[in-house]
Amino acid sequence: MSLIHALVAQGSTILAEHQGGQRDFSQATQTILSKIPPNNSKLTYVWEQYLFHYVSEGGYTYLVMADDSAGRRMPFTFLAELQQKFISFSAASSSSLSTSPAYALQGTFGPVIAQLMNTYNTTPPADELTRAQSELAQVKDIMVQNVEQILSRGERIELLVDKTDNMASQATAFRRGARTVRRGMWWKNTRIMGLSGVVALVFIWIITAQFCGAGLNQCGAKS
């Protein structure tokens, strides 16, 4: 199971959530929610072998807890779809969400979170090229922070990876990938050109053979 715990919150108030695992991470998620600034942001917190990814926008926070093996691309794709579903749900809802109490939407939107988590854990959507390009463009907005012993000692949350070093490594990886793609395209074009040349020679030989024979000796004899 890649995605373990997901929720939608207003500020630090959880409106709806779904937990797929047996272990309770409520205190960890509450601690992270209390640290999220009111402005729009995207962030990943690291704790043990788990990653807490969130998107905060328009006063609402969309958070998912995932295994470290899931990386960051798939969880943030999940959060984007979760955000779209919640916006559609809010637009269709007749009640106001401006001052909703805790778990006010658990009965109505909780099943939506559960179904979406199940979809991503069983048959995640295909990794389309356009989606990957969009996420690469947005990676500069994502920082990684470390949460160590937040349940036992309540230590101050510190940066795990310096933003500058993180951006530099991302840029290096992107350039390396771009060089690999260019090299692959060059070899592909070279093979196509070589194949085209061979086909052209075979075609010329076929035309010439119709008049001079397969060994082209008849034309020499005529001359």
N, CA and C of each residue as an Amber inpcrd file, in Angstrom:
protein
   669
   0.8510000  -1.1920000   0.0000000   0.0000000   0.0000000   0.0000000
   0.8840000   1.2380000   0.0000000   0.7880000   2.0510000  -1.0630000
   1.6300000   3.2400000  -1.1840000   1.0490000   4.4140000  -0.4100000
  -0.2380000   4.6900000  -0.5980000  -0.9120000   5.7750000   0.1030000
  -1.5860000   5.2110000   1.3380000  -1.3180000   5.8250000   2.4910000
  -1.7600000   5.2500000   3.7640000  -2.8650000   6.0800000   4.4200000
  -2.7160000   7.3890000   4.3820000  -3.6390000   8.2610000   5.1250000
  -3.8130000   9.5530000   4.3360000  -5.0530000   9.9470000   4.0750000
  -5.3160000  11.1750000   3.3280000  -6.4360000  11.9470000   4.0140000
  -6.3800000  13.2690000   3.8640000  -7.4000000  14.0940000   4.5080000
  -7.5490000  15.4310000   3.7840000  -8.6600000  16.0810000   4.0680000
  -8.9110000  17.4580000   3.6480000  -9.1900000  18.2560000   4.9180000
  -8.4920000  19.3730000   5.0760000  -8.6390000  20.1720000   6.2870000
  -8.8490000  21.6400000   5.9320000  -9.4920000  22.3250000   6.8470000
  -9.6580000  23.7820000   6.7450000  -8.8640000  24.3880000   7.8930000
  -7.6910000  24.9570000   7.5440000  -6.7780000  25.3560000   8.6030000
  -6.2300000  24.1030000   9.2630000  -6.3890000  24.0050000  10.5660000
  -5.9700000  22.8010000  11.2900000  -7.1510000  21.9000000  11.6370000
  -8.3310000  22.2160000  11.0980000  -9.5420000  21.4380000  11.3630000
  -9.7570000  20.4170000  10.2480000  -9.7200000  19.1630000  10.5790000
  -9.9140000  18.1030000   9.5920000 -11.3970000  18.0030000   9.2550000
 -11.7150000  18.1180000   7.9750000 -13.1080000  18.0190000   7.5350000
 -13.4700000  16.5820000   7.1820000 -12.5620000  15.8670000   6.5610000
 -12.8000000  14.4700000   6.1890000 -11.4530000  13.7960000   5.9960000
 -11.3870000  12.5080000   6.3010000 -10.1420000  11.7720000   6.1460000
 -10.4270000  10.3020000   5.9250000  -9.3860000   9.6130000   5.4750000
  -9.4770000   8.1550000   5.3520000  -8.1010000   7.5780000   5.6570000
  -8.0800000   6.5650000   6.5070000  -6.8320000   5.9140000   6.8960000
  -6.8920000   4.4660000   6.4560000  -5.9100000   4.0750000   5.6310000
  -5.9110000   2.7280000   5.1070000  -5.1180000   1.7380000   5.9320000
  -4.1620000   2.2160000   6.7280000  -3.3310000   1.3120000   7.5160000
  -3.8750000   1.1020000   8.9190000  -3.1930000   0.2490000   9.6690000
  -3.6000000  -0.0560000  11.0410000  -3.0410000   0.9460000  12.0510000
  -1.8890000   1.5180000  11.7550000  -1.2380000   2.4190000  12.7050000
  -1.9090000   3.7860000  12.6860000  -2.0560000   4.3820000  13.8540000
  -2.7180000   5.6740000  13.9810000  -1.6830000   6.7970000  13.8620000
  -1.8700000   7.6580000  12.8580000  -0.9590000   8.7880000  12.6450000
  -1.6720000  10.1280000  12.8980000  -2.7490000  10.1090000  13.6600000
  -3.5380000  11.3190000  13.8780000  -2.7130000  12.4250000  14.5310000
  -1.8940000  12.0680000  15.5270000  -1.1190000  13.0980000  16.2100000
  -0.0780000  13.7110000  15.2790000   0.5150000  12.8790000  14.4160000
   1.4980000  13.3970000  13.4690000   0.8500000  14.3470000  12.4750000
  -0.3170000  13.9630000  11.9540000  -0.9980000  14.8220000  10.9720000
  -1.4620000  16.1280000  11.6170000  -1.9250000  16.0590000  12.8550000
  -2.3420000  17.2820000  13.5450000  -1.1520000  18.2030000  13.7650000
   0.0010000  17.6310000  14.1000000   1.2030000  18.4450000  14.3000000
   1.5940000  19.1460000  13.0030000   1.5410000  18.4200000  11.8940000
   1.8970000  19.0050000  10.6050000   0.8900000  20.0770000  10.1960000
  -0.3940000  19.8120000  10.3960000  -1.4140000  20.8030000  10.0510000
  -1.2160000  22.1030000  10.8220000  -0.7800000  21.9900000  12.0730000
  -0.5720000  23.2000000  12.8800000   0.6300000  24.0110000  12.4140000
   1.5470000  23.3850000  11.6410000   2.7380000  24.0730000  11.1560000
   2.5580000  24.6760000   9.7670000   1.4650000  24.3530000   9.0940000
   1.2790000  24.8240000   7.7180000   0.9100000  26.3030000   7.7270000
   1.6190000  27.1470000   6.9720000   1.3050000  28.5810000   6.9350000
  -0.0130000  28.8360000   6.2100000  -0.6390000  29.9850000   6.4410000
  -1.9400000  30.2590000   5.8140000  -1.8570000  30.5240000   4.3170000
  -0.6860000  30.8750000   3.8200000  -0.5620000  31.1560000   2.3880000
  -0.5000000  29.8420000   1.6010000  -0.6930000  29.9570000   0.2810000
  -0.6470000  28.7860000  -0.5890000   0.7640000  28.2040000  -0.6080000
   0.8600000  26.8960000  -0.4740000   2.1700000  26.2600000  -0.4410000
   2.0440000  24.7800000  -0.7530000   3.1850000  24.2010000  -1.1220000
   3.3010000  22.7500000  -1.3320000   4.5440000  22.3000000  -0.5780000
   4.4200000  21.1740000   0.1170000   5.5380000  20.7710000   0.9630000
   5.4940000  19.2660000   1.1920000   6.6620000  18.7010000   1.4810000
   6.7620000  17.2960000   1.8620000   7.5010000  17.2050000   3.1810000
   6.8940000  16.5460000   4.1570000   7.5320000  16.2780000   5.4310000
   7.9660000  14.8120000   5.4720000   9.1370000  14.5690000   6.0430000
   9.6700000  13.2180000   6.1630000   9.6660000  12.8110000   7.6280000
   9.1160000  11.6400000   7.8990000   9.1330000  11.1060000   9.2600000
   9.2670000   9.5860000   9.1720000  10.3710000   9.0740000   9.7520000
  10.7010000   7.6620000   9.6520000  10.7740000   7.2800000   8.1670000
  10.0450000   6.2160000   7.7470000  10.0570000   5.8380000   6.3380000
   8.8480000   6.3840000   5.5920000   8.1500000   7.3450000   6.2150000
   6.9330000   7.8730000   5.6210000   7.1390000   9.3130000   5.1490000
   6.3600000   9.6880000   4.1500000   6.3670000  11.0510000   3.6300000
   4.9700000  11.6340000   3.7590000   4.8960000  12.8420000   4.3110000
   3.6330000  13.5690000   4.4140000   3.6520000  14.6750000   3.3560000
   2.8780000  14.5080000   2.3000000   2.8070000  15.5020000   1.2340000
   1.5290000  16.3200000   1.4290000   1.6320000  17.6160000   1.1700000
   0.4100000  18.4080000   1.2550000   0.4220000  19.5340000   0.2240000
  -0.7870000  19.9640000  -0.1160000  -1.0160000  21.1460000  -0.9410000
  -1.9850000  22.0330000  -0.1780000  -1.5890000  23.2580000   0.0670000
  -2.4450000  24.2120000   0.7680000  -2.8150000  25.3280000  -0.1980000
  -4.1090000  25.4970000  -0.4190000  -4.5640000  26.4900000  -1.3860000
  -5.9920000  26.9010000  -1.0610000  -6.2430000  28.2090000  -1.0740000
  -7.5920000  28.7190000  -0.8630000  -8.1370000  28.4590000   0.5250000
  -7.2640000  28.3310000   1.5180000  -7.7300000  28.0920000   2.8810000
  -7.9270000  26.6270000   3.2240000  -7.7540000  25.7420000   2.2580000
  -7.9200000  24.3060000   2.4880000  -6.5880000  23.5880000   2.2900000
  -6.3960000  22.5310000   3.0470000  -5.1760000  21.7370000   2.9580000
  -5.5410000  20.3140000   2.5620000  -4.8310000  19.8090000   1.5690000
  -5.0250000  18.4410000   1.0910000  -3.7330000  17.6860000   1.4080000
  -3.8250000  16.6790000   2.2570000  -2.6370000  16.0050000   2.7670000
  -2.7690000  14.5010000   2.5480000  -1.6590000  13.8840000   2.1600000
  -1.6220000  12.4360000   2.0170000  -0.3180000  11.9200000   2.6110000
  -0.4130000  10.8360000   3.3260000   0.7540000  10.1700000   3.8910000
   1.0470000   8.9450000   3.0360000   2.3020000   8.7680000   2.6550000
   2.6640000   7.6870000   1.7410000   3.9730000   7.0520000   2.1690000
   4.1920000   5.8360000   1.6780000   5.4810000   5.1810000   1.8710000
   6.5570000   5.9540000   1.1150000   7.7790000   5.8620000   1.6070000
   8.8980000   6.5110000   0.9330000   9.0980000   5.9520000  -0.4740000
   8.7520000   4.6670000  -0.6680000   8.9250000   4.0360000  -1.9760000
   8.0040000   4.6300000  -3.0300000   6.9480000   5.3180000  -2.6220000
   6.0170000   5.9090000  -3.5860000   6.5910000   7.1460000  -4.2530000
   7.6790000   7.6950000  -3.7180000   8.2570000   8.9100000  -4.2920000
   7.3700000  10.1140000  -4.0210000   7.4220000  11.1070000  -4.9210000
   6.6430000  12.3250000  -4.7420000   5.6950000  12.6200000  -5.9060000
   6.0270000  12.0870000  -7.0740000   5.2090000  12.3900000  -8.2480000
   3.7950000  11.8500000  -8.1040000   3.6620000  10.5770000  -7.7570000
   2.3350000   9.9760000  -7.6530000   1.4940000  10.5720000  -6.5200000
   2.0540000  10.7690000  -5.3030000   1.2420000  11.3910000  -4.2520000
   0.7580000  12.7960000  -4.6030000   1.5950000  13.6140000  -5.2540000
   1.1400000  14.9570000  -5.6130000   0.1190000  14.9140000  -6.7490000
   0.1930000  13.9070000  -7.6130000  -0.8520000  13.7250000  -8.6130000
  -2.1640000  13.3520000  -7.9300000  -2.0710000  12.4960000  -6.9120000
  -3.2580000  12.1470000  -6.1220000  -3.8560000  13.3810000  -5.4570000
  -3.0030000  14.2330000  -4.8750000  -3.5020000  15.4350000  -4.2050000
  -4.1710000  16.3890000  -5.1850000  -3.6370000  16.4860000  -6.4020000
  -4.2520000  17.3610000  -7.4030000  -5.6560000  16.8740000  -7.7440000
  -5.8180000  15.5640000  -7.8920000  -7.1520000  15.0230000  -8.2010000
  -8.0720000  15.1380000  -7.0000000  -7.5310000  14.9400000  -5.8020000
  -8.3400000  15.1050000  -4.5900000  -8.8330000  16.5420000  -4.4720000
  -7.9780000  17.4980000  -4.7750000  -8.3650000  18.9040000  -4.7320000
  -9.4750000  19.1950000  -5.7400000  -9.3630000  18.6610000  -6.9540000
 -10.3960000  18.8730000  -7.9590000 -11.7330000  18.2970000  -7.5150000
 -11.7060000  17.1030000  -6.9240000 -12.9450000  16.4890000  -6.4580000
 -13.5670000  17.2870000  -5.3170000 -12.7290000  17.8220000  -4.4300000
 -13.2650000  18.5950000  -3.3140000 -13.8580000  19.9230000  -3.7950000
 -13.1970000  20.5510000  -4.7580000 -13.7370000  21.8020000  -5.3030000
 -15.0840000  21.5550000  -5.9700000 -15.1840000  20.4650000  -6.7220000
 -16.4630000  20.1260000  -7.3560000 -17.5190000  19.8110000  -6.3060000
 -17.1080000  19.1120000  -5.2530000 -18.0350000  18.7850000  -4.1720000
 -18.5240000  20.0470000  -3.4640000 -17.6050000  20.9710000  -3.1970000
 -17.9730000  22.2120000  -2.5160000 -18.9130000  23.0490000  -3.3730000
 -18.6790000  23.0800000  -4.6920000 -19.5390000  23.8540000  -5.5750000
 -20.9420000  23.2760000  -5.6260000 -21.0530000  21.9470000  -5.5280000
 -22.3580000  21.3070000  -5.5900000 -23.0590000  21.2600000  -4.2410000
 -22.3020000  21.5140000  -3.1550000 -22.8830000  21.4470000  -1.8190000
 -23.7170000  22.6860000  -1.5350000 -24.8630000  22.4830000  -0.9270000
 -25.7450000  23.6050000  -0.6090000 -25.3710000  24.2830000   0.7030000
 -24.6120000  23.5880000   1.5530000 -24.2340000  24.1480000   2.8500000
 -22.9260000  24.9080000   2.7460000 -22.7500000  25.8970000   3.6270000
 -21.5300000  26.6940000   3.6330000 -20.4340000  25.9640000   4.3890000
 -19.1940000  26.0620000   3.8520000 -18.0590000  25.4150000   4.4910000
 -17.1590000  26.4130000   5.2020000 -17.6170000  27.6620000   5.3380000
 -16.7590000  28.7030000   5.8910000 -16.4180000  28.4440000   7.3550000
 -17.3340000  27.8950000   8.1130000 -17.0910000  27.6300000   9.5470000
 -17.5190000  26.2090000   9.8790000 -17.0030000  25.2400000   9.1730000
 -17.3940000  23.8540000   9.3940000 -16.6820000  23.2870000  10.6180000
 -17.3770000  22.5000000  11.4440000 -16.7240000  21.8650000  12.5970000
 -15.8620000  20.6890000  12.1290000 -15.1150000  20.1350000  13.0690000
 -14.2380000  19.0130000  12.7340000 -15.0530000  17.8240000  12.2410000
 -14.5620000  17.1910000  11.1870000 -15.1570000  16.0080000  10.5720000
 -16.6010000  16.2600000  10.1030000 -16.8740000  17.4960000   9.7150000
 -18.2250000  17.8240000   9.2510000 -18.5640000  17.1110000   7.9410000
 -17.5420000  16.7920000   7.1440000 -17.7760000  16.1480000   5.8440000
 -17.3390000  14.6900000   5.8270000 -17.1290000  14.1180000   7.0070000
 -16.6240000  12.7420000   7.0500000 -17.6010000  11.7700000   6.3830000
 -18.8820000  11.9570000   6.6330000 -19.8680000  11.0360000   6.0720000
 -20.1010000  11.2120000   4.5930000 -19.8700000  12.4180000   4.0670000
 -20.1590000  12.6790000   2.6590000 -18.9140000  12.6430000   1.7780000
 -17.8220000  13.2320000   2.2590000 -16.6180000  13.2820000   1.4270000
 -15.5910000  12.2240000   1.8290000 -15.7140000  11.6610000   3.0230000
 -14.8000000  10.6020000   3.4370000 -14.7790000   9.4270000   2.4680000
 -15.9490000   8.9440000   2.0100000 -15.9460000   7.8470000   1.0270000
 -15.2740000   8.2140000  -0.2860000 -15.3310000   9.5030000  -0.6630000
 -14.6610000   9.9410000  -1.8820000 -13.1450000   9.7870000  -1.7420000
 -12.6240000  10.1770000  -0.5680000 -11.1880000  10.0180000  -0.3020000
 -10.8080000   8.5440000  -0.3220000 -11.6400000   7.7070000   0.3110000
 -11.3480000   6.2700000   0.3740000 -11.3170000   5.6530000  -1.0230000
 -12.2800000   6.0130000  -1.8650000 -12.3290000   5.4600000  -3.2160000
 -11.1270000   5.9140000  -4.0450000 -10.7590000   7.1910000  -3.9070000
  -9.6250000   7.7010000  -4.6680000  -8.3250000   7.0450000  -4.2080000
  -8.1650000   6.8560000  -2.9020000  -6.9710000   6.1710000  -2.3890000
  -6.9010000   4.7390000  -2.8990000  -8.0260000   4.0560000  -2.9090000
  -8.0490000   2.6840000  -3.3950000  -7.6600000   2.6150000  -4.8690000
  -8.1240000   3.5900000  -5.6520000  -7.7890000   3.6260000  -7.0750000
  -6.2900000   3.7900000  -7.2760000  -5.6870000   4.7130000  -6.5400000
  -4.2600000   4.9730000  -6.6910000  -3.4010000   3.8500000  -6.1110000
  -3.9150000   3.1160000  -5.1320000  -3.1500000   2.0170000  -4.5500000
  -3.2420000   0.7450000  -5.3800000  -4.2960000   0.5970000  -6.1710000
  -4.4850000  -0.6160000  -6.9670000  -4.1400000  -0.4060000  -8.4350000
  -4.7350000   0.6170000  -9.0460000  -4.4920000   0.8910000 -10.4760000
  -4.2360000   2.3820000 -10.6680000  -3.0510000   2.8450000 -10.2940000
  -2.7600000   4.2800000 -10.4580000  -2.8020000   4.6790000 -11.9150000
  -3.1510000   5.9360000 -12.2080000  -3.2330000   6.3940000 -13.5950000
  -1.8810000   6.3500000 -14.2800000  -1.9200000   6.2730000 -15.6040000
  -0.6850000   6.2170000 -16.3830000   0.1000000   7.5050000 -16.2240000
   1.4070000   7.3810000 -16.2340000   2.2960000   8.5380000 -16.0930000
   2.4510000   9.2010000 -17.4570000   1.5740000  10.1350000 -17.7750000
   1.5860000  10.7740000 -19.0790000   2.7240000  11.7910000 -19.1610000
   3.2090000  11.9990000 -20.3870000   4.3410000  12.9010000 -20.5910000
   3.9920000  14.3240000 -20.1830000   2.7970000  14.7740000 -20.5140000
   2.4210000  16.1510000 -20.1770000   2.3400000  16.3530000 -18.6730000
   1.8700000  15.3440000 -17.9710000   1.7850000  15.4520000 -16.5150000
   3.1740000  15.5020000 -15.9090000   4.0880000  14.6990000 -16.4440000
   5.4650000  14.7070000 -15.9340000   6.1250000  16.0510000 -16.1710000
   5.8930000  16.6400000 -17.3560000   6.4760000  17.9420000 -17.6440000
   5.9180000  19.0120000 -16.7080000   4.6400000  18.9420000 -16.4120000
   4.0270000  19.9110000 -15.5030000   4.6000000  19.7840000 -14.1000000
   4.8130000  18.5510000 -13.6500000   5.3590000  18.3470000 -12.3150000
   6.8140000  18.7840000 -12.2310000   7.5680000  18.6080000 -13.3120000
   8.9480000  19.0830000 -13.3260000   8.9920000  20.5990000 -13.2120000
   8.0180000  21.2730000 -13.8480000   7.9710000  22.7250000 -13.7760000
   7.5960000  23.2060000 -12.3810000   6.8620000  22.3690000 -11.6410000
   6.3990000  22.7740000 -10.3180000   7.3190000  22.3070000  -9.1950000
   8.3550000  21.5260000  -9.5260000   9.1800000  20.9410000  -8.4740000
   9.9030000  21.9960000  -7.6570000  10.1330000  23.1720000  -8.2430000
  10.8280000  24.2200000  -7.5120000   9.9910000  24.7380000  -6.3540000
   8.6580000  24.4680000  -6.3730000   7.7970000  24.9410000  -5.3030000
   7.7230000  23.9690000  -4.1310000   8.3760000  22.8130000  -4.2700000
   8.2570000  21.7730000  -3.2510000   9.5610000  21.6640000  -2.4720000
   9.4840000  21.8580000  -1.1810000  10.6240000  21.6530000  -0.3020000
  10.4030000  20.3770000   0.5030000  11.4850000  19.8770000   1.0370000
  11.4140000  18.6740000   1.8520000  11.8670000  19.0290000   3.2560000
  11.0490000  18.6770000   4.2260000  11.3920000  18.9500000   5.6090000
  11.3860000  17.6580000   6.4040000  12.0870000  17.6780000   7.4980000
  12.2620000  16.4910000   8.3160000  11.5050000  16.6460000   9.6250000
  10.7110000  15.6350000   9.9670000  10.0130000  15.6150000  11.2470000
  10.6000000  14.4600000  12.0510000  11.3960000  14.7730000  13.0480000
  12.0530000  13.7450000  13.8520000  11.4930000  13.7620000  15.2700000
  11.0280000  12.6040000  15.6600000  10.5380000  12.4000000  17.0240000
   9.4610000  13.4090000  17.4050000   8.5820000  13.7560000  16.4700000
   7.5730000  14.7750000  16.7890000   6.5270000  14.2360000  17.7590000
   6.3760000  12.9080000  17.8150000   5.3820000  12.3450000  18.7190000
   5.9250000  12.1920000  20.1400000   7.2140000  11.8520000  20.2710000
   7.7660000  11.5870000  21.5940000   8.3790000  12.8120000  22.2440000
   9.0400000  13.6630000  21.4580000   9.7640000  14.7910000  22.0450000
   9.2490000  16.1480000  21.6020000   8.4430000  16.1630000  20.5300000
   7.9110000  17.4340000  20.0710000   8.9720000  18.4090000  19.6370000
  10.0140000  17.9100000  18.9910000  11.1060000  18.7960000  18.6080000
  10.6690000  19.7610000  17.5110000  11.4160000  20.8220000  17.3930000
  11.1650000  21.8070000  16.3520000  11.4000000  21.1790000  14.9890000
  10.5030000  21.4400000  14.0500000  10.6430000  20.9170000  12.6920000
  11.7670000  21.6500000  11.9860000  12.7340000  20.8940000  11.4710000
  13.8890000  21.4730000  10.8130000  13.9310000  21.0150000   9.3680000
  14.5890000  21.7990000   8.5570000  14.7200000  21.4510000   7.1420000
  15.6120000  20.2310000   6.9930000  15.1450000  19.2320000   6.2510000
  15.9570000  18.0530000   5.9710000  16.9200000  18.3190000   4.8230000
  16.4430000  18.9850000   3.8460000  17.2570000  19.2730000   2.6740000
  17.2260000  20.7650000   2.4170000  18.3950000  21.3650000   2.3070000
  18.4500000  22.7830000   1.9990000  17.8310000  23.0450000   0.6390000
  17.0240000  24.1060000   0.5720000  16.2830000  24.3670000  -0.6610000
  17.2270000  24.5820000  -1.8410000  18.3290000  25.2710000  -1.5900000
  19.2610000  25.5380000  -2.6900000  19.8910000  24.2600000  -3.2030000
  20.3400000  23.3800000  -2.3010000  20.9250000  22.1160000  -2.7120000
  19.9020000  21.2470000  -3.4240000  18.6710000  21.2840000  -2.9270000
  17.6140000  20.4890000  -3.5490000  17.3440000  20.9610000  -4.9690000
  17.2700000  22.2770000  -5.1550000  17.0300000  22.8220000  -6.4830000
  18.1880000  22.4980000  -7.4150000  19.4290000  22.5490000  -6.8890000
  20.5900000  22.2560000  -7.7240000  20.5830000  20.8020000  -8.1740000
  20.2510000  19.8860000  -7.2620000  20.2250000  18.4710000  -7.6330000
  19.1170000  18.1890000  -8.6330000  17.9700000  18.8730000  -8.4550000
  16.8740000  18.6880000  -9.4050000  17.2690000  19.1970000 -10.7800000
  17.9500000  20.3370000 -10.8270000  18.3790000  20.8840000 -12.1120000
  19.3910000  19.9730000 -12.7800000  20.3330000  19.4130000 -11.9850000
  21.3240000  18.4870000 -12.5450000  20.6490000  17.2530000 -13.1150000
  19.6960000  16.7020000 -12.3800000  18.9870000  15.5200000 -12.8700000
  18.2150000  15.8250000 -14.1380000  17.6240000  17.0240000 -14.1980000
  16.8590000  17.3950000 -15.3920000  17.7850000  17.5280000 -16.5980000
  18.9630000  18.1700000 -16.4070000  19.8930000  18.3100000 -17.5220000
  20.4090000  16.9490000 -17.9760000  20.6660000  16.0600000 -17.0220000
  21.1450000  14.7290000 -17.3870000  20.0850000  13.9890000 -18.1910000
  18.8400000  14.1180000 -17.7820000  17.7600000  13.4750000 -18.5310000
  17.5990000  14.0640000 -19.9210000  17.7700000  15.3980000 -20.0250000
  17.6480000  16.0430000 -21.3280000  18.7530000  15.5760000 -22.2750000
  19.9870000  15.4350000 -21.7420000  21.0820000  14.9400000 -22.5860000
  20.8200000  13.5180000 -23.0630000  20.2620000  12.6900000 -22.1730000
  19.9580000  11.3130000 -22.5570000  18.9130000  11.2690000 -23.6650000
  17.9030000  12.1300000 -23.5530000  16.8620000  12.1720000 -24.5870000
  17.4350000  12.6420000 -25.9080000  18.2820000  13.7120000 -25.8750000
  18.8740000  14.2110000 -27.1110000  19.7600000  13.1540000 -27.7600000
  20.5320000  12.4210000 -26.9460000  21.4030000  11.3840000 -27.4880000
  20.5790000  10.2660000 -28.1300000  19.4900000   9.9020000 -27.4580000
  18.6320000   8.8700000 -28.0210000  17.9940000   9.3050000 -29.3310000
  17.5620000  10.5720000 -29.4070000  16.9650000  11.0850000 -30.6350000
  17.9960000  11.1370000 -31.7570000  19.2760000  11.4780000 -31.4340000
  20.3070000  11.5470000 -32.4720000  20.5630000  10.1700000 -33.0620000
  20.6640000   9.1400000 -32.1900000  20.8720000   7.7820000 -32.6990000
  19.6790000   7.3110000 -33.5130000  18.4970000   7.6890000 -33.0880000
  17.3030000   7.3000000 -33.8400000  17.3040000   7.9250000 -35.2250000
  17.6300000   9.2320000 -35.2940000  17.6910000   9.9010000 -36.5970000
  18.7900000   9.3150000 -37.4830000  19.9360000   8.9600000 -36.8540000
  21.0300000   8.3650000 -37.6240000  20.6150000   7.0240000 -38.2220000
  19.9310000   6.2050000 -37.4200000  19.4790000   4.9150000 -37.9390000
  18.4620000   5.0920000 -39.0610000  17.5760000   6.0930000 -38.9040000
  16.5770000   6.3340000 -39.9450000  17.2510000   6.7760000 -41.2400000
  18.2400000   7.6830000 -41.1280000  18.9400000   8.1500000 -42.3210000
  19.6900000   7.0060000 -42.9930000  20.3540000   6.1500000 -42.1850000
  21.0750000   5.0160000 -42.7550000  20.1440000   4.0460000 -43.4540000
  18.9950000   3.7790000 -42.8010000  18.0260000   2.8800000 -43.4080000
  17.4660000   3.4610000 -44.7010000  17.2240000   4.7760000 -44.6970000
  16.7200000   5.4330000 -45.9060000  17.7310000   5.3150000 -47.0440000
  19.0340000   5.4640000 -46.7150000  20.0630000   5.3360000 -47.7450000
  20.0930000   3.9390000 -48.3420000  19.9670000   2.9060000 -47.4650000
  19.9590000   1.5270000 -47.9490000  18.7610000   1.2640000 -48.8480000
  17.5980000   1.7620000 -48.4140000  16.3840000   1.5840000 -49.2290000
  16.5420000   2.2660000 -50.5790000  17.1510000   3.4690000 -50.5950000
  17.3430000   4.1890000 -51.8510000  18.2770000   3.4180000 -52.7890000
  19.3620000   2.8470000 -52.2220000  20.2810000   2.0620000 -53.0520000
  19.6090000   0.8160000 -53.6190000  18.8170000   0.1480000 -52.7780000
  18.1010000  -1.0370000 -53.2640000  17.1240000  -0.6640000 -54.3720000
  16.4420000   0.4800000 -54.2080000  15.4820000   0.9210000 -55.2160000
  16.1910000   1.2340000 -56.5370000  17.3450000   1.9060000 -56.4540000
  18.1110000   2.2230000 -57.6750000  18.5900000   0.9350000 -58.3440000
  19.0220000  -0.0420000 -57.5100000  19.4830000  -1.3100000 -58.0900000
  18.3580000  -2.0300000 -58.7990000  17.1420000  -2.0010000 -58.2020000
  15.9900000  -2.6660000 -58.8250000  15.6700000  -2.0330000 -60.1720000
  15.6630000  -0.6980000 -60.2440000  15.3660000  -0.0090000 -61.5030000
  16.4340000  -0.3350000 -62.5490000  17.7050000  -0.2780000 -62.1070000
  18.8000000  -0.5510000 -63.0560000  18.7810000  -2.0020000 -63.5120000
  18.4340000  -2.9230000 -62.6060000  18.4300000  -4.3410000 -62.9480000
  17.3910000  -4.6830000 -64.0020000  16.3260000  -3.8900000 -64.0820000
  15.3050000  -4.1350000 -65.0990000  15.8520000  -3.9380000 -66.5130000
  16.8310000  -3.0960000 -66.6390000  17.4120000  -2.8040000 -67.9480000
  18.7460000  -3.5300000 -68.1780000  19.5030000  -3.7350000 -67.1330000
  20.8510000  -4.2730000 -67.2840000  21.0200000  -5.6720000 -66.7090000
  19.9380000  -6.2430000 -66.1430000  20.0560000  -7.5530000 -65.5380000
  20.4640000  -7.4650000 -64.0930000  20.2980000  -8.6070000 -63.3990000
  20.5830000  -8.5940000 -61.9610000  22.0360000  -8.3010000 -61.6700000
  22.9470000  -8.7500000 -62.5430000  24.3650000  -8.4940000 -62.3140000
  24.8730000  -7.2450000 -62.9810000  23.9880000  -6.4990000 -63.6630000
  24.3040000  -5.2370000 -64.3490000  25.3370000  -5.4680000 -65.4770000
  25.4480000  -6.7330000 -65.9710000  26.4400000  -7.0340000 -66.9940000
  25.9380000  -6.7590000 -68.4030000  24.6020000  -6.7180000 -68.5580000
  24.0560000  -6.4930000 -69.8910000  24.3640000  -5.0870000 -70.3950000
  24.2880000  -4.1190000 -69.5290000  24.6010000  -2.7450000 -69.9410000
  26.0490000  -2.6420000 -70.3530000  26.9470000  -3.3460000 -69.6500000
  28.3520000  -3.2980000 -70.0170000  28.5840000  -3.9460000 -71.3690000
  27.8330000  -5.0290000 -71.6330000  28.0000000  -5.7180000 -72.9060000
  27.5300000  -4.8520000 -74.0740000  26.3940000  -4.1280000 -73.8700000
  25.8750000  -3.2570000 -74.9230000  26.8350000  -2.1540000 -75.2610000
  27.4930000  -1.6160000 -74.2530000  28.4240000  -0.5350000 -74.5100000
  29.6560000  -1.0390000 -75.1990000
